Every structure is written in C-alpha cells, then in structure tokens.
C-alpha cells in the first residue's frame, strides 16, 4: 500500500514488535472490498505469517443516530462480516466503550499490530487517541475514504472547491488506479471468538425511533452496488440538467452507502470510467463525489470548529456579527422546525421529506438550512438546530459532508461574500422565489405535505 495513506502512526511502547495476529479496527469503511486499511492490515499479517481479524466496536449513542440508522448499519455489517469470514478473516463485534473493550481484546488475544480507518470527526479522533493511550502495540490510521489521501491532497484547510479541485485532479490519475484487493487469508484464527446474533443485537439497542419514517433503503455492499448500477443506467444522463430539481429523480442516492463505507467513492469512479459515459458527461457528478466530498473531509480535519460558527471564515464572522441585532421577521424553536410548523410550505415539505424518507434532496438541503438560520436568533442556535435535525434524522447524517454543508449554508464556508442584506449580511441568500424559478415547487410540496398541512 502507498504509505502516504498512513495519516497517523502510534509507535507502541514495546521494545520490539511481539508476534501475534493483526487486527483491523473497522469503523468508517464497513466493507471488505476496496478497503485500504483492511488490505494494509492483511499485508502486515501476511508479512508476519499471522491471522487477520476485523473488529467493530459498537457504540450505542453515536451523535444522535436513531434506530433506523443503526438498523441500516448493522444489516450492512452483517453482510460484510460474511464476506470477511469467506476470506478467512474473523469478524468480531465488541459492545461498550471501545477505550475499554478494545485494549482488553488486544490483551486477551495477544494482538501484535492494529490498523484502523481515518475519520476527521472529533469524536472518532478522541476515541482513537484514548485507545492508543490504553494499549502498547503499534497502530496505523489509514485513509480509506478519500481517493487522494487527505494529507497528500493538501496540508491545510482549503478556501474552497476552487483551491482544492486542481490539487485533487492533478493526482487523480495516480491514485484512482491503485485499488486494494482483499485475498483469502492463509491462516485462520483458531481461538474462540464471541458469536454475534444480529437480530438480538438490534433488538437490544435502546434508541430513539422516527415514527414518521416510511422509506428504508436496502443496506449493505450489494445494495450499494445495485444503487450505483441503477443510477448509471437510469439517472446519470440527466444528472447535470436536473440535479437541482427535487421533483426529478436524478441523484445517485449513494450517500448512506458512502457514509457507512459500504461502497468506496474510488470504486464508483472506476466503474464510471468503465461505463460508456464521457468524462464531460459525468463531470458534474464527479465534482460532487470527488471534489466536494473530499473538501468536506479537508474542512473537518483541519478545522476543529467544523460544527460551530467559530469555524467560519473571518469575513463571514464579521458580517454575521454586524447583523446579529437585525430583527427577525419569524422566529421558531426546535419543535416548530422538527414538525415542519413554519409559515413556509416549501420549508415544511422539506422537513417532512426528512421525516418520511430519512433524507432531504441536495438542492433543498441548502434552502432548508439557510431558512433555519433566517428564522432563529443567532448563527449558533441555527447551527445547533440544523445539526440536531440532520444528525438525528438523516440516514447519511453524522458525516463530514453534513457539518460542512451546514457550515456552507450558515457561515459561507467554501463560498464567497454576496451583496449585503439584513440578517444574512454577506452570506448567500436563498428564497422561495429562487426555488420557484428552479423547479415546480407545488408538485414538491404536495409530495411531502398532507393536505391538512396546507392551510
Ligand atoms: P449526489 O448528488 O448523487 O452526490 C453523490 C455523492 O457526492 C454524495 O453521496 C456525497 O458523498 C457527495 N456530495 C454530493 N453533494 C455534496 C456536497 N454538497 N458536499 C459534500 N459531498 C457531496 N451529505 C451527506 O453525505 N451527509 C449529510 O449529512 C449531508 N448534510 C448536508 C446538509 C446541508 C445543509 C447541505 C447543504 C448538504 C449536505 N450534504 C450532506 C451534501 C449533499 O446534499 C448530499 O451528499 C447529497 O444530497 C446526498 O444525496 P446523493 O448521494 O443522492 O447525492
Ligand atoms: N462507528 C463505530 O465504530 N461504531 C459505532 O457504533 C458507530 C455507530 C454509528 C451510528 C450511526 C452513524 O451514522 C455512524 C456510526 N459510526 C459508528 C461511525 C461511522 O462508521 C463513521 O465512521 C462516521 O460517522 C463518519 O465519519
């Protein structure tokens, strides 16, 4: 594996490396194929002629995730566990605080080396540090999410897509074509490992349920490949023309699969390359799944305030402060937003799309978030409510793309200054008439709002 994928190395405190199995602590990349951290762990295990195990540590309260999010994740993990076992890679699921369960497991099974997957979120980086403090073996954190390893693409927070895009495209050719292959592992781990009853596990989780959810996408690596195939066959050709029209079904629908690592964006681009679409025909989609997606990891990795207004650029902070006192025409609280009880039918419909389907269409996500800002007392409160709704109800939530999308909407992150106006200052403004010019707003509203909500 290209060593530039190793984002961080923990030396471990033992003099020389003991001999024993290698584990891949799986978290972000929940798949067996096209998985860099997994294939690197296998490389190490093969070199030392040792068995290889994949360990998933189940945390039961992950950033407001609800029952449907855990169901999607666990169903996918069940399929991945089977794929790993078929390759003689044992799969282990540990419950409880990983800072305790993982060191104990490493001790018990004389593990000699650990590889885990890169994740820019603070919660995950802190957890990785805590585990490293409690174990003495070496650890490598490997970027399995970005096609161009995050620190190779850029050593700093980028201003916007326009500054990162050339750096990414310059290296795309080099990194797109190395793709990791998992092999059938020659050594099977002989010692007893805890069994997993997936149904019992899901039942045992005490999590908030979303009673309004009507749609649940099929989960797992196979469903992810089907989703991609269906997108390429039926929607990709209309993506550029209609990706901003929520009444047209043209988006890929890949975000839950990418978020849970059930498919790699590298594989998506390789399959696109093999398709009969020209590079220019797919460039808008590639901009999103390559440039915007990797720009989000860049923002969250290099800016510790990715989830609050302190992370906004100076021009935006200055402008927002200058307009803090502007009167708000409407003011709503969390409950009004949660049940789509504002004066704006389009906004309410977007919120009901979230409650009913577990996701809002990409174009309306911007409108949805900007209006939360317009109808709350401050950018701080707006960001808190937007994150709470997005992480608590969106199947692809709790993701760098989400924190960055919200920071873009409220704080102009990766955007430029616009003509100054009340409340928004120089932050880009979006309104109902702008949406009406883009798509048939009434059709969208009727799709998600029951008639009685229309008065
Ligand atoms: P497609 O248009 O088919 O895009 C394919 C993939 O490209 C997406 O799955 C995603 O990985 C990436 N992508 C697309 N648009 C963006 C973008 N603007 N920024 C970063 N990556 C992008 N995306 C999430 O994955 N999780 C979130 O929680 C999330 N919250 C958002 C909140 C707000 C306020 C905004 C403005 C955007 C948010 N996005 C989020 C980004 C984007 O809206 C979604 O990724 C996209 O709508 C997912 O649907 P899709 O996979 O069908 O998109
Ligand atoms: N990662 C884990 O290692 N263990 C978990 O129990 C876990 C739960 C979880 C629930 C919802 C969700 O959206 C993500 C979850 N993740 C979990 C993290 C996920 O795998 C990704 O690493 C990050 O969310 C993306 O940065």
XYZ file of C-alpha atoms and ligand atoms in Angstrom:
534
model
C 0.000 0.000 0.000
C 1.128 3.542 -0.750
C 2.474 4.737 2.599
C 1.018 8.217 2.006
C -2.281 6.657 3.067
C -0.965 6.297 6.622
C -2.286 9.522 8.166
C -1.018 8.793 11.680
C 1.241 6.176 13.296
C 1.350 5.309 17.024
C 4.688 3.613 17.799
C 3.519 1.458 20.688
C 5.602 1.076 23.846
C 7.008 -2.438 23.466
C 10.718 -2.699 22.600
C 10.380 -4.997 19.638
C 7.123 -5.905 17.933
C 5.704 -9.054 19.522
C 4.450 -11.773 17.197
C 0.706 -12.250 17.116
C -2.400 -11.646 14.989
C -3.100 -8.307 13.285
C -6.465 -6.547 13.697
C -8.262 -4.024 11.527
C -10.415 -1.892 13.851
C -13.213 -1.248 11.322
C -15.374 1.836 11.804
C -15.809 4.169 8.835
C -15.125 1.711 5.995
C -17.696 -1.013 6.641
C -16.893 -3.167 3.598
C -14.500 -5.992 2.702
C -13.617 -4.965 -0.861
C -11.806 -1.791 -1.981
C -10.845 -1.178 1.651
C -7.349 0.290 2.095
C -6.994 -0.115 5.911
C -8.165 -3.744 5.618
C -5.799 -4.607 2.790
C -2.901 -2.906 4.609
C -3.678 -4.925 7.772
C -3.664 -8.052 5.587
C -0.275 -7.061 4.113
C 1.157 -6.841 7.664
C -0.422 -10.136 8.740
C 0.921 -11.929 5.648
C 4.401 -10.481 6.181
C 4.446 -11.892 9.738
C 2.613 -15.055 8.776
C -0.184 -14.270 11.256
C -4.007 -14.495 11.252
C -6.060 -11.363 10.489
C -9.158 -10.201 12.408
C -11.599 -7.336 11.774
C -13.048 -5.813 14.947
C -16.060 -3.457 15.074
C -16.748 -1.651 18.358
C -20.448 -0.878 18.706
C -21.127 2.448 20.468
C -24.773 2.757 21.400
C -25.078 6.514 21.316
C -23.347 7.802 18.223
C -24.033 11.505 17.549
C -27.860 11.421 17.783
C -28.155 8.391 15.474
C -31.623 6.828 15.700
C -32.832 3.229 15.465
C -33.187 3.265 11.656
C -29.572 4.435 11.281
C -28.293 1.581 13.441
C -30.530 -0.892 11.599
C -29.075 0.246 8.253
C -25.549 0.000 9.638
C -25.918 -3.391 11.348
C -27.612 -5.033 8.343
C -24.679 -3.851 6.230
C -22.151 -5.067 8.784
C -23.827 -8.488 8.836
C -23.188 -8.851 5.096
C -19.618 -7.545 5.432
C -18.926 -9.984 8.288
C -19.927 -12.870 5.989
C -17.700 -11.560 3.184
C -14.770 -11.333 5.614
C -15.325 -14.825 7.052
C -15.405 -16.162 3.459
C -11.905 -14.710 3.141
C -10.791 -16.380 6.410
C -10.747 -13.009 8.146
C -12.525 -13.376 11.500
C -15.096 -10.673 12.310
C -15.609 -9.617 15.922
C -18.156 -7.151 17.301
C -17.441 -5.645 20.716
C -20.091 -3.714 22.664
C -19.423 -0.953 25.151
C -16.764 1.742 25.428
C -14.018 0.902 22.887
C -11.389 2.554 25.106
C -12.029 -0.368 27.471
C -13.243 -3.258 25.281
C -10.543 -2.961 22.631
C -7.466 -2.965 24.962
C -8.943 -5.946 26.771
C -9.477 -7.816 23.484
C -5.913 -6.991 22.328
C -4.529 -8.276 25.622
C -6.631 -11.448 25.612
C -5.735 -12.394 22.039
C -2.072 -11.268 22.067
C -2.651 -8.957 19.134
C 0.644 -7.594 17.776
C -0.495 -4.750 15.483
C -3.613 -2.670 14.834
C -4.749 -0.773 11.733
C -7.826 1.486 11.817
C -9.575 3.776 9.350
C -9.128 7.545 9.143
C -12.040 9.707 10.234
C -11.805 13.512 10.643
C -14.644 13.729 13.202
C -13.545 14.875 16.673
C -15.469 12.078 18.405
C -13.576 9.452 16.433
C -10.133 11.091 16.722
C -10.519 11.398 20.501
C -11.594 7.769 20.697
C -8.562 6.657 18.665
C -6.269 8.651 20.988
C -7.926 7.127 24.081
C -7.466 3.608 22.735
C -3.841 4.356 21.823
C -3.250 5.519 25.420
C -4.504 2.187 26.754
C -2.572 -0.199 24.522
C 1.116 -0.852 23.916
C 1.079 -2.204 20.349
C 1.685 -0.069 17.224
C -1.321 1.488 15.449
C -1.634 2.854 11.890
C -4.525 5.119 10.906
C -5.096 4.638 7.158
C -7.246 6.849 4.892
C -9.764 4.527 3.246
C -12.324 7.249 2.470
C -10.539 9.729 0.174
C -9.267 8.734 -3.255
C -6.308 11.104 -2.775
C -5.072 10.621 0.801
C -6.161 13.682 2.785
C -2.686 14.936 3.764
C -1.334 14.309 0.250
C -4.136 16.369 -1.335
C -3.457 19.297 0.982
C -1.572 20.076 4.201
C -4.040 22.801 5.210
C -7.646 23.952 5.286
C -8.610 24.914 1.737
C -10.577 28.107 0.945
C -12.978 26.345 -1.324
C -13.532 23.795 -4.064
C -11.694 26.124 -6.440
C -8.439 25.794 -4.470
C -8.643 22.052 -3.723
C -10.004 20.927 -7.118
C -6.734 21.360 -9.075
C -4.750 19.635 -6.314
C -7.117 16.651 -6.422
C -7.384 16.361 -10.206
C -3.607 16.582 -10.558
C -3.313 13.343 -8.537
C -6.480 11.553 -9.613
C -4.794 9.515 -12.330
C -2.087 8.368 -9.891
C -4.411 7.319 -7.054
C -7.576 6.242 -8.829
C -5.955 3.201 -10.422
C -4.345 1.582 -7.394
C -7.209 -0.345 -5.847
C -6.738 -2.699 -2.857
C -7.704 -6.342 -3.253
C -8.532 -8.428 -0.197
C -7.255 -12.034 -0.523
C -8.351 -15.285 1.063
C -6.181 -15.239 4.185
C -3.934 -18.348 4.500
C -4.160 -18.539 8.309
C -7.459 -18.941 10.164
C -7.596 -17.638 13.746
C -8.147 -20.710 15.896
C -9.094 -19.285 19.302
C -12.692 -18.910 20.412
C -14.317 -15.587 19.436
C -17.637 -14.184 20.683
C -20.642 -15.113 18.473
C -22.895 -12.402 17.047
C -26.687 -12.640 16.968
C -27.544 -9.689 14.704
C -31.289 -9.710 15.334
C -30.851 -9.867 19.116
C -28.235 -7.130 18.914
C -30.555 -4.764 17.035
C -33.415 -5.521 19.459
C -31.118 -4.826 22.412
C -30.349 -1.263 21.295
C -32.401 1.330 23.185
C -32.611 4.126 20.591
C -34.952 6.929 19.587
C -37.276 5.835 16.758
C -38.587 8.104 13.998
C -42.318 7.196 13.899
C -42.837 9.053 10.569
C -40.301 7.040 8.565
C -41.980 5.421 5.530
C -38.970 4.565 3.376
C -35.934 2.483 4.327
C -33.326 1.798 1.652
C -31.839 -1.712 1.443
C -28.474 -1.748 3.197
C -25.102 -3.387 2.587
C -22.352 -3.534 -0.043
C -24.532 -5.465 -2.523
C -27.359 -2.922 -2.251
C -24.769 -0.157 -2.710
C -23.559 -1.688 -5.990
C -27.162 -2.096 -7.157
C -27.871 1.550 -6.297
C -24.838 2.624 -8.327
C -25.792 0.437 -11.289
C -29.345 1.778 -11.251
C -28.031 5.361 -11.134
C -25.685 4.779 -14.094
C -28.383 3.024 -16.141
C -31.312 5.338 -15.427
C -30.402 8.702 -13.890
C -26.794 9.749 -14.558
C -27.585 11.030 -18.077
C -29.974 13.602 -16.572
C -27.843 14.458 -13.541
C -26.266 17.658 -14.907
C -29.553 19.013 -16.224
C -31.772 18.220 -13.252
C -29.659 17.642 -10.089
C -31.121 20.880 -8.654
C -34.712 19.792 -9.253
C -36.168 17.860 -6.291
C -39.183 16.790 -8.381
C -36.908 14.854 -10.735
C -35.297 11.572 -9.638
C -31.756 12.059 -10.926
C -29.468 11.959 -7.866
C -27.390 8.838 -7.163
C -28.840 8.087 -3.713
C -25.350 6.853 -2.744
C -24.837 8.994 0.375
C -25.937 6.438 3.027
C -23.690 3.812 1.416
C -20.740 6.186 1.228
C -21.343 7.449 4.755
C -21.301 3.941 6.263
C -18.430 2.934 3.986
C -20.462 0.204 2.278
C -19.057 1.349 -1.062
C -15.914 3.330 -1.824
C -16.027 6.511 -3.937
C -12.897 5.183 -5.641
C -14.847 2.156 -6.871
C -17.671 4.461 -8.039
C -15.265 6.489 -10.188
C -13.590 3.353 -11.570
C -16.968 1.920 -12.594
C -17.875 5.291 -14.150
C -14.622 5.211 -16.104
C -15.500 1.753 -17.476
C -19.000 2.935 -18.430
C -19.730 4.426 -21.851
C -20.221 7.925 -20.391
C -17.645 10.509 -21.461
C -15.683 12.361 -18.789
C -17.533 15.587 -19.602
C -20.931 13.879 -19.289
C -20.135 12.861 -15.703
C -18.058 15.882 -14.644
C -20.837 17.451 -12.532
C -21.312 14.196 -10.625
C -17.534 13.709 -10.233
C -17.329 17.262 -8.854
C -19.686 16.219 -6.066
C -18.465 12.720 -5.212
C -14.774 13.594 -5.569
C -14.135 17.314 -5.038
C -16.997 18.325 -2.687
C -16.842 15.083 -0.699
C -13.056 15.287 -0.185
C -13.313 19.028 0.523
C -15.610 18.137 3.456
C -13.023 15.819 4.968
C -10.438 18.574 4.459
C -12.641 21.075 6.334
C -13.400 18.756 9.266
C -9.816 17.529 9.553
C -8.131 20.953 9.551
C -10.798 22.944 11.360
C -11.694 21.741 14.858
C -14.688 24.124 14.848
C -16.352 22.425 11.890
C -19.536 22.056 13.975
C -19.858 25.638 15.249
C -19.676 29.243 13.945
C -16.136 29.718 15.330
C -15.021 27.748 12.280
C -16.487 30.254 9.804
C -14.123 32.433 7.700
C -13.330 35.868 9.167
C -15.343 37.784 6.550
C -18.419 35.746 7.470
C -17.917 36.084 11.240
C -17.537 39.855 10.849
C -20.625 40.144 8.681
C -22.770 37.884 10.882
C -21.745 39.854 13.964
C -22.673 43.128 12.279
C -26.205 41.763 11.682
C -26.809 39.940 14.980
C -29.212 42.637 16.088
C -31.283 42.704 12.875
C -34.968 41.984 13.599
C -36.090 38.505 12.505
C -39.437 38.511 10.688
C -40.110 34.996 12.017
C -38.661 33.140 14.995
C -39.075 29.398 15.528
C -37.771 26.855 18.070
C -36.584 23.277 17.636
C -40.066 21.747 17.961
C -41.526 24.063 15.263
C -38.749 23.020 12.900
C -38.941 19.338 13.854
C -42.624 19.052 12.840
C -42.406 21.456 9.911
C -44.648 24.028 11.599
C -43.327 27.215 9.964
C -45.178 29.711 7.744
C -43.289 28.417 4.689
C -44.869 25.395 2.954
C -41.737 24.662 0.934
C -39.617 24.520 4.070
C -42.235 22.370 5.842
C -42.323 19.995 2.871
C -38.510 19.623 3.005
C -38.712 18.807 6.710
C -41.406 16.205 6.028
C -39.242 14.712 3.273
C -36.614 14.296 6.002
C -39.071 12.728 8.463
C -40.743 10.448 5.891
C -37.760 9.348 3.805
C -34.771 9.922 6.118
C -33.141 12.457 3.793
C -33.695 15.832 2.084
C -32.881 16.358 -1.606
C -29.476 18.004 -2.050
C -30.799 21.275 -3.501
C -33.436 21.756 -0.807
C -30.927 20.922 1.941
C -29.337 24.313 1.263
C -32.700 26.132 1.373
C -33.737 24.126 4.466
C -30.597 25.080 6.377
C -30.478 28.739 5.302
C -34.058 29.248 6.444
C -33.266 27.759 9.870
C -30.627 30.485 10.102
C -33.090 33.197 8.929
C -35.747 32.168 11.474
C -33.611 31.744 14.606
C -31.997 34.278 16.932
C -28.338 33.567 16.105
C -25.970 31.548 13.884
C -25.045 29.481 16.980
C -28.644 28.451 17.621
C -29.253 27.855 13.913
C -26.230 25.560 13.598
C -27.213 23.631 16.724
C -30.752 23.018 15.444
C -29.600 22.149 11.913
C -27.032 19.639 13.212
C -29.514 18.142 15.678
C -32.116 17.595 12.958
C -29.609 16.446 10.315
C -27.768 14.035 12.648
C -30.936 12.863 14.381
C -33.000 12.134 11.262
C -30.847 11.897 8.135
C -29.648 8.421 7.127
C -26.430 10.000 5.798
C -26.031 12.341 8.769
C -23.203 12.390 11.389
C -20.847 12.878 8.457
C -18.203 15.456 7.455
C -20.374 16.269 4.411
C -23.168 17.307 6.777
C -21.157 19.540 9.090
C -19.544 21.166 6.052
C -22.875 21.573 4.217
C -24.352 23.277 7.275
C -21.263 25.500 7.702
C -21.545 26.446 3.992
C -25.227 27.331 4.400
C -24.983 29.387 7.590
C -21.384 30.621 7.575
C -20.316 30.869 3.930
C -17.611 28.200 4.361
C -16.144 27.438 0.890
C -18.443 30.180 -0.514
C -17.788 33.845 -1.255
C -19.295 37.069 0.106
C -22.544 38.203 -1.544
C -24.401 41.515 -1.672
C -25.088 42.574 1.937
C -28.650 42.278 3.257
C -30.459 42.157 6.638
C -29.882 39.130 8.879
C -27.725 37.271 6.296
C -25.152 40.055 5.917
C -22.887 38.834 3.097
C -23.877 35.137 3.409
C -25.508 33.807 0.220
C -29.271 34.213 0.434
C -31.854 31.754 -0.931
C -35.601 32.283 -1.080
C -38.909 30.787 -2.184
C -38.975 32.727 -5.483
C -35.478 31.495 -6.282
C -36.708 27.928 -5.764
C -39.817 28.580 -7.888
C -37.570 29.652 -10.760
C -35.660 26.354 -10.466
C -38.421 23.758 -10.171
C -42.146 23.091 -9.737
C -42.462 23.949 -6.051
C -46.169 22.992 -5.805
C -45.534 19.446 -7.036
C -42.765 19.039 -4.461
C -44.935 20.450 -1.660
C -47.838 18.106 -2.499
C -45.469 15.147 -2.412
C -44.488 15.646 1.208
C -47.214 17.719 2.862
C -50.554 16.124 3.719
C -53.495 18.299 2.576
C -54.456 19.359 6.098
C -50.989 20.916 6.402
C -51.770 23.222 3.500
C -53.789 25.865 5.198
P -25.449 13.012 -5.337
O -25.747 14.378 -5.858
O -25.769 11.823 -6.137
O -23.878 13.037 -4.946
C -23.120 11.839 -4.837
C -22.210 11.956 -3.628
O -21.384 13.104 -3.740
C -22.959 12.139 -2.311
O -23.395 10.900 -1.771
C -21.880 12.775 -1.446
O -20.974 11.810 -0.948
C -21.176 13.669 -2.448
N -21.760 15.002 -2.399
C -22.810 15.475 -3.121
N -23.053 16.769 -2.804
C -22.157 17.104 -1.838
C -21.886 18.290 -1.083
N -22.590 19.403 -1.269
N -20.882 18.259 -0.169
C -20.150 17.122 0.032
N -20.344 15.975 -0.648
C -21.344 15.975 -1.562
N -24.171 14.900 2.606
C -24.025 13.766 3.391
O -23.453 12.777 2.927
N -24.469 13.738 4.684
C -25.093 14.811 5.249
O -25.475 14.772 6.426
C -25.261 15.999 4.465
N -25.859 17.095 5.020
C -25.950 18.241 4.273
C -26.512 19.381 4.865
C -26.618 20.569 4.148
C -27.211 21.772 4.819
C -26.143 20.624 2.810
C -26.247 21.897 2.010
C -25.583 19.495 2.198
C -25.483 18.302 2.925
N -24.912 17.133 2.365
C -24.773 16.004 3.119
C -24.331 17.139 0.995
C -25.305 16.685 -0.125
O -26.511 17.383 -0.008
C -25.572 15.180 -0.023
O -24.349 14.498 -0.015
C -26.384 14.634 -1.178
O -27.590 15.312 -1.326
C -26.625 13.145 -0.949
O -27.501 12.612 -1.898
P -26.915 11.772 -3.145
O -25.891 10.784 -2.684
O -28.059 11.278 -3.943
O -26.158 12.954 -3.895
N -18.705 3.760 14.161
C -18.272 2.810 15.051
O -17.076 2.470 15.033
N -19.110 2.239 15.951
C -20.421 2.542 16.018
O -21.153 2.004 16.849
C -20.926 3.518 15.091
C -22.282 3.860 15.084
C -22.743 4.783 14.115
C -24.103 5.098 14.026
C -24.546 5.988 13.063
C -23.644 6.553 12.182
O -24.076 7.410 11.216
C -22.279 6.270 12.237
C -21.824 5.369 13.203
N -20.463 5.051 13.297
C -20.010 4.101 14.170
C -19.429 5.862 12.605
C -19.394 5.692 11.145
O -18.978 4.405 10.910
C -18.449 6.715 10.503
O -17.160 6.410 10.919
C -18.653 8.187 10.824
O -19.918 8.502 11.190
C -18.302 9.004 9.577
O -17.303 9.871 9.803
